[in-house]
Amino acid sequence: MIGAVGIADTTLVAVLERGGEIGLRRAPGARGRHITAPFPAESGALGVIGGLVGTALGVCTVIGVALVRDWTPVVHPATVAGAPATGLAMGLVAGLHPAWRAAGIEPAEALRRPGAQAPRRPGARDTPVRRRAVPPPRSDGPSA
């Protein structure tokens, strides 16, 4: 459940950061379903990755404890398969609200948002760099 809240928050931030992209897609006539589709897909992928990582850590923990205690490790296959599936379901559900919010954004509003500027190059500066003119080397006469 806590993971679903984190996924929903991450997806909501993605919606806010992609205001310009959403506006550019809506302006020529993209429908709400065209805007909505990527967000549950991304949140579902996050859920599956979380489920896979959690399953791997759980299985490794069970095996590690079993080896230390000299037990036989027992992990039910349904548990191993069920965790990523549950992560997918939670991710899809968590991505619905941000996706619906993205679909409701008007094109003009999305293009006016502060995040609607064109993406910047990494390391780009706000102001141009002023370069000093380097004077030519001085010559004090003929070299001997």
Coordinates of N, CA and C in Angstrom, one line a residue:
M1 N 0.8 -1.2 0.0 CA 0.0 0.0 0.0 C 0.9 1.3 0.0
I2 N 1.9 1.2 0.8 CA 2.8 2.4 0.9 C 3.5 2.6 -0.5
G3 N 3.8 1.5 -1.1 CA 4.4 1.6 -2.4 C 3.5 2.3 -3.4
A4 N 2.2 2.0 -3.3 CA 1.2 2.6 -4.3 C 1.2 4.1 -4.1
V5 N 1.2 4.5 -2.8 CA 1.2 6.0 -2.6 C 2.5 6.6 -3.2
G6 N 3.6 6.0 -3.0 CA 4.8 6.5 -3.6 C 4.8 6.6 -5.1
I7 N 4.2 5.5 -5.7 CA 4.0 5.5 -7.2 C 3.1 6.6 -7.7
A8 N 2.0 6.7 -6.9 CA 1.0 7.8 -7.3 C 1.7 9.2 -7.2
D9 N 2.4 9.4 -6.2 CA 3.1 10.7 -6.0 C 4.1 10.9 -7.2
T10 N 4.9 9.9 -7.5 CA 5.9 10.0 -8.6 C 5.2 10.3 -9.9
T11 N 4.1 9.6 -10.1 CA 3.3 9.8 -11.4 C 2.7 11.2 -11.4
L12 N 2.2 11.7 -10.3 CA 1.6 13.0 -10.3 C 2.7 14.1 -10.6
V13 N 3.9 13.9 -10.0 CA 5.0 14.8 -10.3 C 5.4 14.7 -11.8
A14 N 5.3 13.5 -12.4 CA 5.6 13.4 -13.8 C 4.5 14.1 -14.7
V15 N 3.3 14.1 -14.2 CA 2.2 14.9 -14.9 C 2.5 16.4 -14.9
L16 N 2.9 16.8 -13.7 CA 3.2 18.3 -13.6 C 4.4 18.7 -14.4
E17 N 5.4 17.8 -14.4 CA 6.6 18.2 -15.2 C 6.4 18.1 -16.7
R18 N 5.4 17.3 -17.1 CA 5.2 17.2 -18.6 C 4.0 18.1 -19.1
G19 N 3.8 19.1 -18.4 CA 2.7 20.0 -18.8 C 2.8 20.5 -20.2
G20 N 4.1 20.9 -20.6 CA 4.3 21.3 -22.0 C 4.0 20.2 -23.0
E21 N 4.5 19.0 -22.7 CA 4.3 17.9 -23.6 C 2.8 17.6 -23.7
I22 N 2.1 17.6 -22.6 CA 0.6 17.4 -22.6 C -0.1 18.4 -23.4
G23 N 0.3 19.7 -23.3 CA -0.3 20.8 -24.0 C 0.0 20.6 -25.5
L24 N 1.2 20.3 -25.9 CA 1.5 20.1 -27.3 C 0.8 18.9 -27.9
R25 N 0.5 17.9 -27.1 CA -0.3 16.8 -27.7 C -1.8 17.1 -27.7
R26 N -2.3 17.9 -26.8 CA -3.7 18.3 -26.8 C -4.0 19.3 -27.8
A27 N -3.1 20.2 -28.1 CA -3.4 21.3 -29.0 C -3.8 20.8 -30.4
P28 N -3.1 19.9 -31.0 CA -3.6 19.4 -32.3 C -4.8 18.5 -32.3
G29 N -5.3 18.1 -31.1 CA -6.5 17.3 -31.1 C -6.4 16.0 -30.4
A30 N -5.3 15.7 -29.7 CA -5.3 14.4 -29.0 C -6.4 14.4 -27.9
R31 N -7.0 13.2 -27.8 CA -8.1 13.0 -26.9 C -7.5 12.7 -25.5
G32 N -8.4 12.7 -24.5 CA -8.0 12.3 -23.2 C -7.4 11.0 -23.0
R33 N -7.9 10.0 -23.8 CA -7.3 8.6 -23.7 C -5.9 8.6 -24.2
H34 N -5.6 9.4 -25.2 CA -4.2 9.5 -25.7 C -3.3 10.0 -24.7
I35 N -3.8 11.0 -23.9 CA -2.9 11.6 -22.8 C -2.9 10.6 -21.6
T36 N -3.9 9.9 -21.3 CA -4.0 9.1 -20.1 C -3.2 7.8 -20.2
A37 N -3.1 7.2 -21.4 CA -2.4 5.9 -21.6 C -1.0 5.8 -21.0
P38 N -0.1 6.7 -21.2 CA 1.3 6.5 -20.8 C 1.5 6.4 -19.3
F39 N 0.6 7.1 -18.5 CA 0.8 7.3 -17.1 C 0.5 6.0 -16.3
P40 N -0.6 5.3 -16.6 CA -0.7 4.0 -15.9 C 0.3 2.9 -16.4
A41 N 0.7 3.0 -17.6 CA 1.8 2.1 -18.1 C 3.1 2.3 -17.3
E42 N 3.5 3.6 -17.1 CA 4.7 3.9 -16.4 C 4.5 3.4 -14.9
S43 N 3.4 3.7 -14.3 CA 3.2 3.4 -12.9 C 3.1 1.9 -12.8
G44 N 2.5 1.2 -13.7 CA 2.5 -0.3 -13.7 C 3.9 -0.9 -13.8
A45 N 4.7 -0.3 -14.6 CA 6.1 -0.7 -14.7 C 6.8 -0.5 -13.4
L46 N 6.6 0.6 -12.8 CA 7.2 0.8 -11.5 C 6.8 -0.2 -10.5
G47 N 5.5 -0.5 -10.5 CA 4.9 -1.5 -9.6 C 5.5 -2.9 -9.8
V48 N 5.7 -3.3 -11.1 CA 6.3 -4.6 -11.4 C 7.7 -4.7 -11.0
I49 N 8.5 -3.6 -11.2 CA 9.9 -3.5 -10.8 C 10.0 -3.6 -9.3
G50 N 9.1 -2.9 -8.6 CA 9.1 -3.0 -7.1 C 8.7 -4.4 -6.6
G51 N 7.8 -5.0 -7.3 CA 7.4 -6.4 -6.9 C 8.5 -7.4 -7.2
L52 N 9.2 -7.2 -8.3 CA 10.4 -8.1 -8.6 C 11.5 -7.9 -7.6
V53 N 11.8 -6.7 -7.3 CA 12.9 -6.4 -6.3 C 12.5 -6.9 -4.9
G54 N 11.3 -6.7 -4.5 CA 10.8 -7.2 -3.2 C 10.8 -8.7 -3.2
T55 N 10.4 -9.3 -4.3 CA 10.4 -10.8 -4.3 C 11.8 -11.3 -4.2
A56 N 12.7 -10.7 -5.0 CA 14.1 -11.2 -5.0 C 14.7 -11.0 -3.6
L57 N 14.5 -9.9 -2.9 CA 15.0 -9.7 -1.6 C 14.4 -10.7 -0.6
G58 N 13.1 -11.0 -0.7 CA 12.4 -11.9 0.2 C 12.9 -13.3 0.0
V59 N 13.1 -13.7 -1.2 CA 13.6 -15.1 -1.5 C 15.1 -15.2 -1.0
C60 N 15.9 -14.2 -1.2 CA 17.3 -14.2 -0.7 C 17.3 -14.3 0.8
T61 N 16.4 -13.5 1.4 CA 16.3 -13.5 2.9 C 16.0 -14.9 3.4
V62 N 14.9 -15.5 2.8 CA 14.5 -16.9 3.2 C 15.7 -17.9 3.0
I63 N 16.3 -17.8 1.9 CA 17.4 -18.7 1.7 C 18.6 -18.5 2.6
G64 N 18.9 -17.2 2.9 CA 20.0 -16.9 3.8 C 19.7 -17.3 5.2
V65 N 18.5 -17.1 5.7 CA 18.2 -17.5 7.0 C 18.2 -19.1 7.1
A66 N 17.7 -19.7 6.1 CA 17.6 -21.2 6.1 C 19.1 -21.8 6.1
L67 N 20.0 -21.1 5.4 CA 21.4 -21.6 5.4 C 22.0 -21.4 6.7
V68 N 21.8 -20.2 7.3 CA 22.4 -20.0 8.6 C 21.8 -20.9 9.7
R69 N 20.6 -21.2 9.7 CA 19.9 -22.0 10.7 C 20.0 -23.5 10.3
D70 N 20.5 -23.8 9.2 CA 20.6 -25.2 8.7 C 19.2 -25.8 8.5
W71 N 18.3 -25.0 7.9 CA 17.0 -25.4 7.6 C 16.9 -25.7 6.1
T72 N 15.8 -26.2 5.7 CA 15.5 -26.4 4.3 C 14.7 -25.2 3.8
P73 N 15.2 -24.4 2.9 CA 14.4 -23.2 2.4 C 13.1 -23.7 1.7
V74 N 12.0 -23.1 2.0 CA 10.7 -23.4 1.4 C 10.1 -22.1 1.0
V75 N 9.9 -21.9 -0.3 CA 9.3 -20.7 -0.9 C 8.2 -21.2 -1.8
H76 N 7.0 -20.8 -1.6 CA 5.9 -21.3 -2.4 C 5.9 -20.5 -3.8
P77 N 5.8 -21.2 -4.9 CA 5.9 -20.5 -6.2 C 4.8 -19.5 -6.4
A78 N 3.6 -19.7 -5.8 CA 2.5 -18.7 -6.0 C 2.9 -17.4 -5.3
T79 N 3.6 -17.5 -4.3 CA 4.1 -16.2 -3.6 C 5.1 -15.5 -4.5
V80 N 6.0 -16.2 -5.1 CA 7.0 -15.6 -6.0 C 6.3 -15.0 -7.2
A81 N 5.3 -15.7 -7.7 CA 4.7 -15.1 -8.9 C 3.6 -14.1 -8.6
G82 N 3.1 -14.2 -7.4 CA 2.0 -13.2 -7.0 C 2.5 -11.8 -6.6
A83 N 3.7 -11.7 -6.1 CA 4.2 -10.4 -5.7 C 4.4 -9.4 -6.9
P84 N 5.0 -9.8 -8.0 CA 5.1 -8.9 -9.1 C 3.7 -8.6 -9.7
A85 N 2.8 -9.6 -9.7 CA 1.4 -9.3 -10.2 C 0.7 -8.3 -9.3
T86 N 0.9 -8.5 -8.0 CA 0.3 -7.5 -7.1 C 0.9 -6.2 -7.3
G87 N 2.2 -6.1 -7.5 CA 2.8 -4.8 -7.8 C 2.3 -4.2 -9.0
L88 N 2.1 -4.9 -10.1 CA 1.5 -4.4 -11.3 C 0.1 -3.9 -11.1
A89 N -0.7 -4.6 -10.4 CA -2.1 -4.1 -10.1 C -2.1 -2.9 -9.3
M90 N -1.2 -2.8 -8.2 CA -1.2 -1.6 -7.4 C -0.6 -0.4 -8.2
G91 N 0.4 -0.7 -9.0 CA 0.9 0.4 -9.9 C -0.1 1.0 -10.8
L92 N -0.9 0.1 -11.5 CA -1.9 0.5 -12.4 C -3.0 1.4 -11.7
V93 N -3.4 0.9 -10.5 CA -4.4 1.6 -9.8 C -3.9 3.0 -9.3
A94 N -2.6 3.0 -8.8 CA -2.0 4.2 -8.4 C -1.8 5.2 -9.5
G95 N -1.7 4.8 -10.7 CA -1.5 5.7 -11.8 C -2.7 6.3 -12.4
L96 N -3.9 5.8 -12.0 CA -5.2 6.2 -12.6 C -5.5 7.7 -12.3
H97 N -5.4 8.1 -11.0 CA -5.7 9.5 -10.6 C -4.8 10.5 -11.4
P98 N -3.5 10.3 -11.3 CA -2.7 11.3 -12.1 C -3.0 11.3 -13.6
A99 N -3.3 10.1 -14.1 CA -3.6 10.1 -15.6 C -4.9 10.8 -15.9
W100 N -5.9 10.7 -15.0 CA -7.1 11.4 -15.2 C -6.9 12.9 -15.1
R101 N -6.0 13.3 -14.1 CA -5.7 14.7 -14.0 C -5.0 15.3 -15.3
A102 N -4.1 14.4 -15.8 CA -3.4 14.8 -17.1 C -4.4 15.0 -18.2
A103 N -5.4 14.1 -18.3 CA -6.3 14.2 -19.4 C -7.2 15.4 -19.3
G104 N -7.4 15.9 -18.1 CA -8.3 17.1 -17.9 C -7.6 18.4 -18.1
I105 N -6.3 18.4 -18.4 CA -5.6 19.7 -18.6 C -5.9 20.3 -19.9
E106 N -6.2 21.5 -19.9 CA -6.5 22.2 -21.2 C -5.2 22.6 -21.9
P107 N -5.2 22.6 -23.2 CA -3.9 22.8 -23.9 C -3.3 24.2 -23.6
A108 N -4.1 25.2 -23.6 CA -3.5 26.5 -23.3 C -3.0 26.6 -21.9
E109 N -3.7 26.1 -21.0 CA -3.2 26.1 -19.6 C -1.9 25.3 -19.4
A110 N -1.8 24.2 -20.1 CA -0.6 23.3 -20.0 C 0.6 24.1 -20.6
L111 N 0.4 24.8 -21.7 CA 1.5 25.5 -22.3 C 1.9 26.7 -21.5
R112 N 1.1 27.3 -20.6 CA 1.4 28.4 -19.8 C 2.1 28.1 -18.5
R113 N 2.0 26.8 -18.1 CA 2.6 26.4 -16.9 C 4.1 26.6 -16.9
P114 N 4.7 26.8 -15.7 CA 6.2 27.1 -15.6 C 7.0 25.9 -16.2
G115 N 6.5 24.7 -16.0 CA 7.3 23.5 -16.5 C 7.1 23.3 -18.0
A116 N 6.5 24.2 -18.7 CA 6.2 24.0 -20.1 C 7.3 24.5 -21.0
Q117 N 8.4 25.0 -20.5 CA 9.5 25.4 -21.3 C 10.2 24.2 -22.0
A118 N 10.9 24.5 -23.0 CA 11.6 23.4 -23.7 C 12.7 22.8 -22.8
P119 N 12.9 21.5 -22.9 CA 13.9 20.9 -22.1 C 15.3 21.6 -22.3
R120 N 16.1 21.7 -21.2 CA 17.4 22.3 -21.3 C 18.5 21.3 -21.4
R121 N 19.6 21.7 -22.0 CA 20.7 20.8 -22.0 C 21.3 20.7 -20.6
P122 N 21.8 19.5 -20.2 CA 22.5 19.5 -18.9 C 23.7 20.4 -18.8
G123 N 23.8 21.2 -17.8 CA 24.9 22.1 -17.6 C 24.7 23.4 -18.3
A124 N 23.5 23.6 -18.9 CA 23.3 24.9 -19.6 C 23.1 26.0 -18.6
R125 N 23.6 27.2 -18.9 CA 23.5 28.4 -18.0 C 22.3 29.3 -18.4
D126 N 21.8 30.1 -17.5 CA 20.8 31.0 -17.8 C 21.3 32.2 -18.6
T127 N 22.5 32.6 -18.3 CA 23.1 33.8 -19.0 C 24.3 33.3 -19.8
P128 N 24.5 34.0 -20.9 CA 25.7 33.6 -21.7 C 27.0 33.8 -20.9
V129 N 28.0 33.1 -21.2 CA 29.3 33.2 -20.6 C 30.0 34.3 -21.3
R130 N 30.5 35.3 -20.6 CA 31.3 36.4 -21.2 C 32.8 36.0 -21.1
R131 N 33.4 35.9 -22.3 CA 34.8 35.5 -22.3 C 35.7 36.8 -22.5
R132 N 36.7 36.8 -21.7 CA 37.7 37.9 -21.8 C 38.5 37.7 -23.0
A133 N 38.8 38.8 -23.6 CA 39.8 38.8 -24.7 C 41.2 38.6 -24.2
V134 N 41.9 37.6 -24.7 CA 43.2 37.3 -24.3 C 44.2 38.2 -25.1
P135 N 45.0 39.0 -24.5 CA 45.9 39.8 -25.2 C 47.0 39.0 -25.9
P136 N 47.5 39.4 -27.0 CA 48.6 38.6 -27.7 C 49.8 38.6 -26.9
P137 N 50.7 37.6 -27.0 CA 51.9 37.6 -26.2 C 52.8 38.8 -26.5
R138 N 53.4 39.3 -25.5 CA 54.3 40.5 -25.7 C 55.7 40.1 -26.2
S139 N 56.2 40.9 -27.0 CA 57.6 40.6 -27.5 C 58.4 41.8 -27.0
D140 N 59.5 41.5 -26.4 CA 60.4 42.6 -25.9 C 61.6 42.8 -26.8
G141 N 61.4 42.4 -28.0 CA 62.5 42.6 -29.0 C 62.9 41.2 -29.5
P142 N 63.9 41.3 -30.3 CA 64.4 40.0 -30.9 C 65.0 39.1 -29.8
S143 N 64.7 37.8 -30.0 CA 65.3 36.8 -29.1 C 66.7 36.4 -29.5
A144 N 67.5 36.2 -28.6 CA 68.9 35.9 -28.9 C 69.2 34.4 -28.9

